Short mmCIF file of C-alpha atoms and ligand atoms in Angstrom, two decimals:
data_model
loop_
_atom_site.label_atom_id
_atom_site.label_comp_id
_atom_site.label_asym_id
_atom_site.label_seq_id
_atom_site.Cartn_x
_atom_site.Cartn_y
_atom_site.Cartn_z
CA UNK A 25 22.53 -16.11 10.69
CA UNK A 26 20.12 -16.09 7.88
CA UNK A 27 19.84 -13.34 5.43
CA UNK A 28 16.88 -10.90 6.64
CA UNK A 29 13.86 -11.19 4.09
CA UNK A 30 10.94 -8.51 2.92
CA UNK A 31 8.53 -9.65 0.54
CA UNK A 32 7.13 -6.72 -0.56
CA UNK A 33 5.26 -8.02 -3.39
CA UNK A 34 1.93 -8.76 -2.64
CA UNK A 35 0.27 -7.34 -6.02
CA UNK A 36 1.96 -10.18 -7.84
CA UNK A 37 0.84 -13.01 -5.52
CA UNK A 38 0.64 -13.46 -2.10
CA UNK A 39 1.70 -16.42 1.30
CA UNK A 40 -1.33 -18.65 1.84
CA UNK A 41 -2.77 -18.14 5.14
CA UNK A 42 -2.17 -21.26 6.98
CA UNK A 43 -5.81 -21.82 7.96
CA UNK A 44 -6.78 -21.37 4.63
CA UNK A 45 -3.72 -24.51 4.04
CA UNK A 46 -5.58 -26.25 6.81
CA UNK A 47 -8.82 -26.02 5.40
CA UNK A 48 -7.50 -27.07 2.28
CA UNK A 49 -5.77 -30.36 3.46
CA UNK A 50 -9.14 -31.20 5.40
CA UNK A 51 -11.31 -31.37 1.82
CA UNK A 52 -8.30 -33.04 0.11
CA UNK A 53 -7.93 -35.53 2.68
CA UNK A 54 -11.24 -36.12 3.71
CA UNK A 55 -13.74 -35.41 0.61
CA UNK A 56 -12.11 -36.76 -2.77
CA UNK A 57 -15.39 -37.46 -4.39
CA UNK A 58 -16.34 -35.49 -8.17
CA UNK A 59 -18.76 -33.11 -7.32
CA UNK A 60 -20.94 -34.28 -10.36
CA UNK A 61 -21.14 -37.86 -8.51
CA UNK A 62 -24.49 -38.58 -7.31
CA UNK A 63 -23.22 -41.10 -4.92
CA UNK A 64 -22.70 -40.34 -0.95
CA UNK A 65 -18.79 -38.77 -1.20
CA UNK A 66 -20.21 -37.00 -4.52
CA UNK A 67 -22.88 -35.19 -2.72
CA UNK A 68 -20.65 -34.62 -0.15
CA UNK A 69 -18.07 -32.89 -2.41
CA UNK A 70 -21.14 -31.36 -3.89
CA UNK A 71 -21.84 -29.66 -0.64
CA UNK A 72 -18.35 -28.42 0.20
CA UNK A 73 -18.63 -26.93 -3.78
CA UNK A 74 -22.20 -25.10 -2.95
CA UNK A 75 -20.99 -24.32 0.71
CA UNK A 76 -18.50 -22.13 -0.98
CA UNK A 77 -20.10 -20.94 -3.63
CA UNK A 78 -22.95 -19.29 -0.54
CA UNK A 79 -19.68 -18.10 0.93
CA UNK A 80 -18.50 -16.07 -1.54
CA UNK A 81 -21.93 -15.01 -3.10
CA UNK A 82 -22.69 -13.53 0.39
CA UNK A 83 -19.22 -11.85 1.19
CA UNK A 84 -19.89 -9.56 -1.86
CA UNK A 85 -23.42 -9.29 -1.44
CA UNK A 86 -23.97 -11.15 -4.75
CA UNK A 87 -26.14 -14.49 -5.27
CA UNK A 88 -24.43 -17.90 -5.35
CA UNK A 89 -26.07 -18.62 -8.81
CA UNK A 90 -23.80 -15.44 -10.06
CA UNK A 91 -20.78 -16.77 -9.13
CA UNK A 92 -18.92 -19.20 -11.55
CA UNK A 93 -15.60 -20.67 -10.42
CA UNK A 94 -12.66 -20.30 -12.91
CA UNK A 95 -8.78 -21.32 -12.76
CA UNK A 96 -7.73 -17.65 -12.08
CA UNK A 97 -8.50 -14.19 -13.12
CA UNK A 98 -6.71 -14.03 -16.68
CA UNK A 99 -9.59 -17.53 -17.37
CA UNK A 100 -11.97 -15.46 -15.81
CA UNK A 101 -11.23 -11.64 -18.02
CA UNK A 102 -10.64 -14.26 -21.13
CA UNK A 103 -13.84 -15.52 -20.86
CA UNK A 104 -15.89 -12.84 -20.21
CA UNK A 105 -14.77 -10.93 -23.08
CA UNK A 106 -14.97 -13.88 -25.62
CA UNK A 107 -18.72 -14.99 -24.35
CA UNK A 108 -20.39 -11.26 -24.57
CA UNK A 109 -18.65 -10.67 -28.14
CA UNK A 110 -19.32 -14.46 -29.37
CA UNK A 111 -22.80 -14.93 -27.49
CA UNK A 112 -24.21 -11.51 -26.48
CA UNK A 113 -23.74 -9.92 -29.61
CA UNK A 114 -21.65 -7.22 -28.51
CA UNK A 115 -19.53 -5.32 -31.52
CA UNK A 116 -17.51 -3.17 -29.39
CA UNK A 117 -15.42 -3.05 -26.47
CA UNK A 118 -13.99 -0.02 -24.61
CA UNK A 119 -11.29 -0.56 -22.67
CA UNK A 120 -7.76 1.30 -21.72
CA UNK A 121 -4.07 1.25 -22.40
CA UNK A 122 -3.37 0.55 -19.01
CA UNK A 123 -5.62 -2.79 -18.42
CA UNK A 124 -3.81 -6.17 -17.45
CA UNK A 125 -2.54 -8.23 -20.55
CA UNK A 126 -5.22 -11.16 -19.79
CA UNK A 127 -7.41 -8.15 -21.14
CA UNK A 128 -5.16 -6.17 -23.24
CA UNK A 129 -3.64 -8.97 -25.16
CA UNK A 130 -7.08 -10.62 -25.74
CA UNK A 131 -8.97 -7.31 -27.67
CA UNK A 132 -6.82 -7.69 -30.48
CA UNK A 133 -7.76 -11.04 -30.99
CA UNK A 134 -11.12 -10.59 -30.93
CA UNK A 135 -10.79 -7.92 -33.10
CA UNK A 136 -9.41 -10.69 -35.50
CA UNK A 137 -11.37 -13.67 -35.14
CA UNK A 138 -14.66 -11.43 -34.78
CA UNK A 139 -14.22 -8.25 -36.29
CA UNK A 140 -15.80 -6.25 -33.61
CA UNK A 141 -13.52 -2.53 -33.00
CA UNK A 142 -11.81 -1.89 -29.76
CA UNK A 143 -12.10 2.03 -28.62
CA UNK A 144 -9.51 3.08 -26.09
CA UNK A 145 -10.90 5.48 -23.39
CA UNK A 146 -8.43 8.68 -22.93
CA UNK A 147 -6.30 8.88 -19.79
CA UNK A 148 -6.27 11.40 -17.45
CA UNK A 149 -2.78 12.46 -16.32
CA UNK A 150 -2.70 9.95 -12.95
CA UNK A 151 -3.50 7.09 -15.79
CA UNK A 152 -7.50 7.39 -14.72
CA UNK A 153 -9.84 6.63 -17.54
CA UNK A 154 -11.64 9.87 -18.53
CA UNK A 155 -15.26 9.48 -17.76
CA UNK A 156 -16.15 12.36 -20.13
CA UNK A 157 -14.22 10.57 -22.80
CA UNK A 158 -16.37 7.73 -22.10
CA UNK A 159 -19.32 8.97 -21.80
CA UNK A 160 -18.56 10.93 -25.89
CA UNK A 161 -17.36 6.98 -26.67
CA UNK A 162 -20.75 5.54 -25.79
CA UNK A 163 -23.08 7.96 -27.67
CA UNK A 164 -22.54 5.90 -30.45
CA UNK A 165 -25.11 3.21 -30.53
CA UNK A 166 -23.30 0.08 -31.09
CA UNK A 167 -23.27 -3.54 -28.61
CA UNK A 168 -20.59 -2.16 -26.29
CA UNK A 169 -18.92 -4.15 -23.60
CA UNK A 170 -17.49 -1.76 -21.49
CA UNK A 171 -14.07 -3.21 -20.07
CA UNK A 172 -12.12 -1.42 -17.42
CA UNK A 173 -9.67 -2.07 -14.36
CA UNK A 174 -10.86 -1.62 -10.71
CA UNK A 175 -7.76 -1.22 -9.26
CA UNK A 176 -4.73 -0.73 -11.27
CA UNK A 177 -2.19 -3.55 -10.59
CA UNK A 178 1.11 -1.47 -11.35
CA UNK A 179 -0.18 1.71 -10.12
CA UNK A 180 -2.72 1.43 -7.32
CA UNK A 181 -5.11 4.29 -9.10
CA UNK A 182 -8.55 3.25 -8.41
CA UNK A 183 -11.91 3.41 -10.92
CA UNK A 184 -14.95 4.60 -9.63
CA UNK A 185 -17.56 1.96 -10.37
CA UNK A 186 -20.61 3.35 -9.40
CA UNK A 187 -20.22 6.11 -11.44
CA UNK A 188 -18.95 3.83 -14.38
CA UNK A 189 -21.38 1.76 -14.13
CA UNK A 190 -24.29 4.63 -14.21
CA UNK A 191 -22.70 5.67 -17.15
CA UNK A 192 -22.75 2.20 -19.04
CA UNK A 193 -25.93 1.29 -17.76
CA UNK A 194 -27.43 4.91 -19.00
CA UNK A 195 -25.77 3.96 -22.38
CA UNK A 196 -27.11 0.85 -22.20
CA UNK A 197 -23.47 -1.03 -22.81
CA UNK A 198 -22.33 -3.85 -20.79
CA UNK A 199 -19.30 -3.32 -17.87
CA UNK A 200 -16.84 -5.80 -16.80
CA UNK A 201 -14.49 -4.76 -14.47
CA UNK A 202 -11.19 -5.97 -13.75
CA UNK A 203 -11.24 -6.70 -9.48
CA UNK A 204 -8.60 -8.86 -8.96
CA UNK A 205 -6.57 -6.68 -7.20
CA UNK A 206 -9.24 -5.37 -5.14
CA UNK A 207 -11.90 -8.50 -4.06
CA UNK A 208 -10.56 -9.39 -0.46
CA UNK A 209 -9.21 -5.85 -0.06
CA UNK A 210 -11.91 -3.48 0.01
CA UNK A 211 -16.02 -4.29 -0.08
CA UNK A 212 -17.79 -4.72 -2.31
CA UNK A 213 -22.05 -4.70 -2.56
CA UNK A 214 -22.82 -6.44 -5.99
CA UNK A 215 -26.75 -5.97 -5.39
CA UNK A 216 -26.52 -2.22 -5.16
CA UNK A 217 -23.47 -1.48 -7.88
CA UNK A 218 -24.13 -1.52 -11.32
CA UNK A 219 -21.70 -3.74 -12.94
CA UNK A 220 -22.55 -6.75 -15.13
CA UNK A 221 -19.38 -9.00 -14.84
CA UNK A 222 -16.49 -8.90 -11.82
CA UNK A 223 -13.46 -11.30 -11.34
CA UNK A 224 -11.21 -12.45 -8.77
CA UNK A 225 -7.92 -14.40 -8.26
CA UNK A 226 -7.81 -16.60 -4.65
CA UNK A 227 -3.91 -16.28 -4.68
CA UNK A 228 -4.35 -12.39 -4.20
CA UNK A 229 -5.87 -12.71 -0.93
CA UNK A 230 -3.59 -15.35 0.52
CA UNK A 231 -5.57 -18.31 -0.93
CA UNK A 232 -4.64 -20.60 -3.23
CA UNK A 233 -3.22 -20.45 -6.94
CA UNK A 234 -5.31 -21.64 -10.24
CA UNK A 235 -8.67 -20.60 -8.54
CA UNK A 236 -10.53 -17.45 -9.15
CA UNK A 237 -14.06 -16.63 -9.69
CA UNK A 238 -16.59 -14.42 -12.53
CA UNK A 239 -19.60 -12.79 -10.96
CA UNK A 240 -21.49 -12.51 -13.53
CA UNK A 241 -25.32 -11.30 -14.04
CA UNK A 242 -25.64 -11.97 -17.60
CA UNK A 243 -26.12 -15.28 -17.69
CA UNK A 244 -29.09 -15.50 -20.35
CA UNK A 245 -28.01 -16.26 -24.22
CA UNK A 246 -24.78 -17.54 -22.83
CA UNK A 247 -23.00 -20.51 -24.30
CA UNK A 248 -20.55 -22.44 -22.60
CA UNK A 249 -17.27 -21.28 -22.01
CA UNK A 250 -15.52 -24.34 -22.11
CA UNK A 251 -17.05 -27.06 -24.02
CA UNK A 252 -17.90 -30.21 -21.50
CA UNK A 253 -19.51 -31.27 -18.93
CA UNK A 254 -22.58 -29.94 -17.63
CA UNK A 255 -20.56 -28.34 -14.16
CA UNK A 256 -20.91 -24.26 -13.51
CA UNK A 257 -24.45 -24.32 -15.01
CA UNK A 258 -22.78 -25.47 -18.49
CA UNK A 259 -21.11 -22.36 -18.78
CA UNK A 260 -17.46 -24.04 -17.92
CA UNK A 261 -16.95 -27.99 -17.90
CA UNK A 262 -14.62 -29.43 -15.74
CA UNK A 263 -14.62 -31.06 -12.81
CA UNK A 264 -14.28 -28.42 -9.99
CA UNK A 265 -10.93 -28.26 -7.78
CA UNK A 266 -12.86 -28.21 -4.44
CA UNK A 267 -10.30 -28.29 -2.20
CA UNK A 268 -9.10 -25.19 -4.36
CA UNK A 269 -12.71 -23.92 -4.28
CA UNK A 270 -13.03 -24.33 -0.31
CA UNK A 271 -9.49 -22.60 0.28
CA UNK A 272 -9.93 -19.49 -1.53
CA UNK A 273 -14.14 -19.09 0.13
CA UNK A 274 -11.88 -19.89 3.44
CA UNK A 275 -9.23 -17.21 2.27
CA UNK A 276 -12.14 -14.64 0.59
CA UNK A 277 -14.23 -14.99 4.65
CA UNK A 278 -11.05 -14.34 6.61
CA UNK A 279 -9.67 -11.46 4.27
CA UNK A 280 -13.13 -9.75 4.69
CA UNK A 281 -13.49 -10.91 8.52
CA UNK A 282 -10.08 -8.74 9.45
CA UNK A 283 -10.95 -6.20 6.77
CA UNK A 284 -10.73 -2.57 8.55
CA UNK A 285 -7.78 -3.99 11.00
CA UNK A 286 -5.61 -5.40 7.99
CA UNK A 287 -6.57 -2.04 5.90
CA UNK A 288 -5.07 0.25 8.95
CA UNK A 289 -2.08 -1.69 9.32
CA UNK A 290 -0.84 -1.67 6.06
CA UNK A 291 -2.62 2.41 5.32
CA UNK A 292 0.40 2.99 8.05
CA UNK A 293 2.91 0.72 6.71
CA UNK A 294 2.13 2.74 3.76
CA UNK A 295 2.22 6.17 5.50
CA UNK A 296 5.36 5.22 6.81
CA UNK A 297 7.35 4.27 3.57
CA UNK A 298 6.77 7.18 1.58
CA UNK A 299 7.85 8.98 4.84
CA UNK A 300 11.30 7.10 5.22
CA UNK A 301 11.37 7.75 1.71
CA UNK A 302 11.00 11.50 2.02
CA UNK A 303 13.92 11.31 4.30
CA UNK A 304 16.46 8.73 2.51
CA UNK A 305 15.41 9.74 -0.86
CA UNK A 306 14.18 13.58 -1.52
CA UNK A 307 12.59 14.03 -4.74
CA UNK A 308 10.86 10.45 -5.16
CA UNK A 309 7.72 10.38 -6.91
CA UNK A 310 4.31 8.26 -6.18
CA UNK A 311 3.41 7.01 -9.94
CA UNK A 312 -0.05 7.75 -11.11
CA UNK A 313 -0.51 10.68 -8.20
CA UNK A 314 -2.48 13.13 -9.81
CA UNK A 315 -5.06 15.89 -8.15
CA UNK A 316 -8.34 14.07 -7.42
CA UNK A 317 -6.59 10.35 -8.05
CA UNK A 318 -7.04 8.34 -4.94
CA UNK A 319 -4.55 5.47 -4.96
CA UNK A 320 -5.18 2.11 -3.48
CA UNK A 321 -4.15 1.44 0.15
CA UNK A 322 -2.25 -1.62 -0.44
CA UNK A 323 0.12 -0.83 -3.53
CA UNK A 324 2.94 1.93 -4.16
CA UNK A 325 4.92 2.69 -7.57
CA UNK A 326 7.74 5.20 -6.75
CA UNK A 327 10.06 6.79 -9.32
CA UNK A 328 13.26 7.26 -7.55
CA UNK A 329 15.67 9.57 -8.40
CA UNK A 330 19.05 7.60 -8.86
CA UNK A 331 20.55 7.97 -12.21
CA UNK A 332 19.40 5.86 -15.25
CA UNK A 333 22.16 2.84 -15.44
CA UNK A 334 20.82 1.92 -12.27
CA UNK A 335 17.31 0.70 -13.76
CA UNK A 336 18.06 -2.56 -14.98
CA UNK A 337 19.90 -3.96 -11.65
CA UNK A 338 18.13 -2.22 -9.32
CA UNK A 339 15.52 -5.56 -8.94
CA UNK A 340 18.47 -7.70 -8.99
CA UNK A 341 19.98 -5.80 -6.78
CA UNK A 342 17.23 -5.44 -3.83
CA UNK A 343 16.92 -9.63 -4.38
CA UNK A 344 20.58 -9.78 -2.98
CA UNK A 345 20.03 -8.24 0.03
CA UNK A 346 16.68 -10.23 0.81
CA UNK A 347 14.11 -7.26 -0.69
CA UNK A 348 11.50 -8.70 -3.33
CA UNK A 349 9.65 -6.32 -4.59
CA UNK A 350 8.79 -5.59 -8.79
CA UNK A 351 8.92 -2.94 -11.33
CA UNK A 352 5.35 -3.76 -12.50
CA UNK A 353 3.47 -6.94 -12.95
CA UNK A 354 4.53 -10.33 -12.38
CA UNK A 355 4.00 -11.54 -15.73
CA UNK A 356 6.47 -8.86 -17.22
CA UNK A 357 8.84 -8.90 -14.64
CA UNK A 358 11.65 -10.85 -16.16
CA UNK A 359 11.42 -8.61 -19.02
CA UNK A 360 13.35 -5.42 -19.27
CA UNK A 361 10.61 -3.35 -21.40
CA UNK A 362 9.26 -0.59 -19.62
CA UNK A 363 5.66 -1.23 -18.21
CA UNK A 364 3.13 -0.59 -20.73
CA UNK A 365 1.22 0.66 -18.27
CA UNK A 366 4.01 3.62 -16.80
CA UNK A 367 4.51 4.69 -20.58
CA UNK A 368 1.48 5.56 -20.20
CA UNK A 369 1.25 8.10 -17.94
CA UNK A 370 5.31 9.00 -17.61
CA UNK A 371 7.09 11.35 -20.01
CA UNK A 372 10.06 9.54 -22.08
CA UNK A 373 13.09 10.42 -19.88
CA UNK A 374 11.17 9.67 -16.54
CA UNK A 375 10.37 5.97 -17.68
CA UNK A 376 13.87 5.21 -18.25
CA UNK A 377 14.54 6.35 -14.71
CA UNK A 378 14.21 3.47 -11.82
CA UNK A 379 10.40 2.91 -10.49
CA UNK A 380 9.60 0.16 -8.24
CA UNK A 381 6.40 -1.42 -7.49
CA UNK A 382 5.88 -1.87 -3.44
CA UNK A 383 2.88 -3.82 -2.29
CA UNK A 384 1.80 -4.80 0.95
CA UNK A 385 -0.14 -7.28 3.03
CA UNK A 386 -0.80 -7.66 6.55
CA UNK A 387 2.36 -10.05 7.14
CA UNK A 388 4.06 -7.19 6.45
CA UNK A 389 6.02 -4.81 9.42
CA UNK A 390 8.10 -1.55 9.69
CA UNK A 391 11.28 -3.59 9.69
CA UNK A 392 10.07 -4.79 5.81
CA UNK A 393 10.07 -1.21 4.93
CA UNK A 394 12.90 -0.63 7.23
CA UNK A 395 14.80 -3.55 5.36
CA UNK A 396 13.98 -1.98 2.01
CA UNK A 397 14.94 1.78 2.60
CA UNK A 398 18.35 0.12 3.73
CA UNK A 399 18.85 -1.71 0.32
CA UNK A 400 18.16 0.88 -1.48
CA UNK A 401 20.19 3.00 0.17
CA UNK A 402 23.21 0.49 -1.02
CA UNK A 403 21.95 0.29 -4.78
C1 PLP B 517 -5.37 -6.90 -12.41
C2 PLP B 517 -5.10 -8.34 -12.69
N1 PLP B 517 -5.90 -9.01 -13.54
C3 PLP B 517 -5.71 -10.29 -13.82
C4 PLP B 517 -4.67 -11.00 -13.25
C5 PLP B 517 -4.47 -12.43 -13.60
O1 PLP B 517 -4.85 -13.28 -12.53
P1 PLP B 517 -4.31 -14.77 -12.45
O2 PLP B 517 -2.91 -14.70 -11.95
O3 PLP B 517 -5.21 -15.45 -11.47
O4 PLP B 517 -4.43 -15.37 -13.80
C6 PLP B 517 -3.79 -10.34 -12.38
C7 PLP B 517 -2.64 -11.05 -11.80
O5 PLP B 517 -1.53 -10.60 -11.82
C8 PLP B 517 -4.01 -8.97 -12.09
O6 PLP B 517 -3.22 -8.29 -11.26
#
């Protein structure tokens, strides 16, 4: 019989949805021509580009001339903060410890190559950026480019953007927001919210992988991105991937079509691990819990208390018995450093404990959890 599988790992990438596959074969097979072509399969690729584009613009309430496609969100976070320091004249950026490396790692080297300073917002104890800290940060009259994560990839905790965004906007500083964990997870109204630059990855809402997308508003005094052709209003050259294009608006209209029904099966799948957890495991802790932290629906870091030699095989050890689940994000997962984002908000001796990252989808069942609470039960 073969081995029983959970794949409870959904923050790091997720299983293309097999209409979205469908849909995906159909403009491969059937439309090959460069959108840029102003012959009869050109236009028609040219259609299946803007067709999308109207998709996604209108699925986050947003206009399609906003939306610029990218090969993923670290392109599209890259980007953003290189054009508003290099083209917008901004001199800072405030950001957090406890951003995703396609933002983290890239402030330094702007700090380099541009001299602008990088100000790090406080935490609050959950690993929340403290909105009073920011709003002391921003007195200071200087181009800002406020830069801070929706919803925390490692940790689930969630930023409110409204009131960010009131805040830059009454400071008159730009805000980009990290949303790749959240676009096809929770809504969004980009006409009503005050936020000058969003991003999104298709392969976290079962599309495809090397497409994302920047909303952006800004769009004045920008310089391309990529030097090229004259595709994405000039901002990015390239010819565009359509049939990547066309799966992730396919992937981006179902998520948000089966929104409330996916978001109450996996709110219980939820529910129902930390619960079988409670049982098996008394003592665990939900990372980045704090009073007044709400934590996103779909994601769960747990500090377990087993002793300390069991945090380096513990991964290795769940893979064995057909449980794939992380410690934090993908890109660090082969490494055996803490996450940069749990030092953060655990003391010393807790982060050397074993904390796993669970995240769900709506593939995802009680005997996945089930599955899991056995496994660990044999770690
Ligand atoms: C919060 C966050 N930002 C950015 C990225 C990078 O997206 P991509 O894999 O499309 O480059 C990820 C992916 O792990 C992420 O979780």
């Amino acid at each position: 019989m073969p081995m029983k599988k959970a794949y409870l790992d959904n923050a790091s990438t997720t299983a293309m949805n097999p209409l979205v596959i469908n849909e995906m074969v159909q403009v491969m097979s059937g439309n090959y021509g460069n959108p840029s072509s102003t012959h009869s399969i050109g236009r028609q690729a040219k259609v299946v580009l803007e067709t999308a584009r109207k998709t996604i613009a209108s699925l986050i309430n947003a206009e399609a001339r906003e939306i610029i496609f990218t090969s993923g969100g670290t392109e599209a976070n890259n980007l953003i903060l290189h054009s508003t320091v290099k083209d917008l004249g901004i001199r800072r950026i405030i950001s957090s410890r406890v951003e995703h490396h396609s933002v983290l790692n890239t402030l330094p080297r702007l700090a380099e190559q541009f001299g602008i300073r990088t100000d790090y917002v406080n935490l609050l104890p959950g690993g929340q950026p403290d909105l009073k800290h920011l709003e002391a940060l921003l007195q200071e009259e200087v181009p800002t480019l406020v830069s801070l994560i929706h919803v925390n990839n490692e940790t689930g905790t969630v930023l409110n953007l409204l009131q960010t965004g009131t805040l830059c906007r009454q400071y008159k500083a730009l805000f980009h927001t990290d949303t790749v964990q959240s676009v096809g997870k929770t809504e969004f109204d980009l006409r009503n919210l005050p936020v000058d630059f969003i991003v999104a990855s298709a392969h976290k809402f079962h599309g495809p992988k090397g497409v994302g997308f920047i909303y952006i508003t800004k769009t004045i005094g920008l310089k391309p991105m990529l030097y090229g052709g004259e595709q994405e209003k000039g901002l990015r050259g390239g010819t565009e991937p359509i049939h990547q294009i066309a799966g992730m608006a396919k992937a981006l209209e179902l998520a948000y079509g089966n929104l409330n029904e996916h978001r109450q099966h996996i709110t219980a799948l939820k529910e129902y691990l930390h619960e079988q957890l409670t049982i098996n495991f008394p003592g665990f802790k939900i990372n980045g819990e704090a009073p007044g932290e709400e934590l996103f629906y779909n994601l769960t870091n747990v500090l377990l208390p087993l002793p300390e030699d069991k945090t380096a095989m513990i991964l290795f050890s769940l893979d064995m018995q057909g449980v794939e689940v992380s410690r934090g994000s993908a890109c660090q997962s082969g490494s055996v450093k803490p996450s940069h984002v749990l030092k953060e908000i655990l003391s010393p001796d807790a982060i050397k404990k074993p904390s796993l990252r669970i995240s769900f989808s709506h593939y995802n069942t009680k005997e996945d959890v089930d599955l899991l609470i056995e496994a660990l039960k044999k770690v």
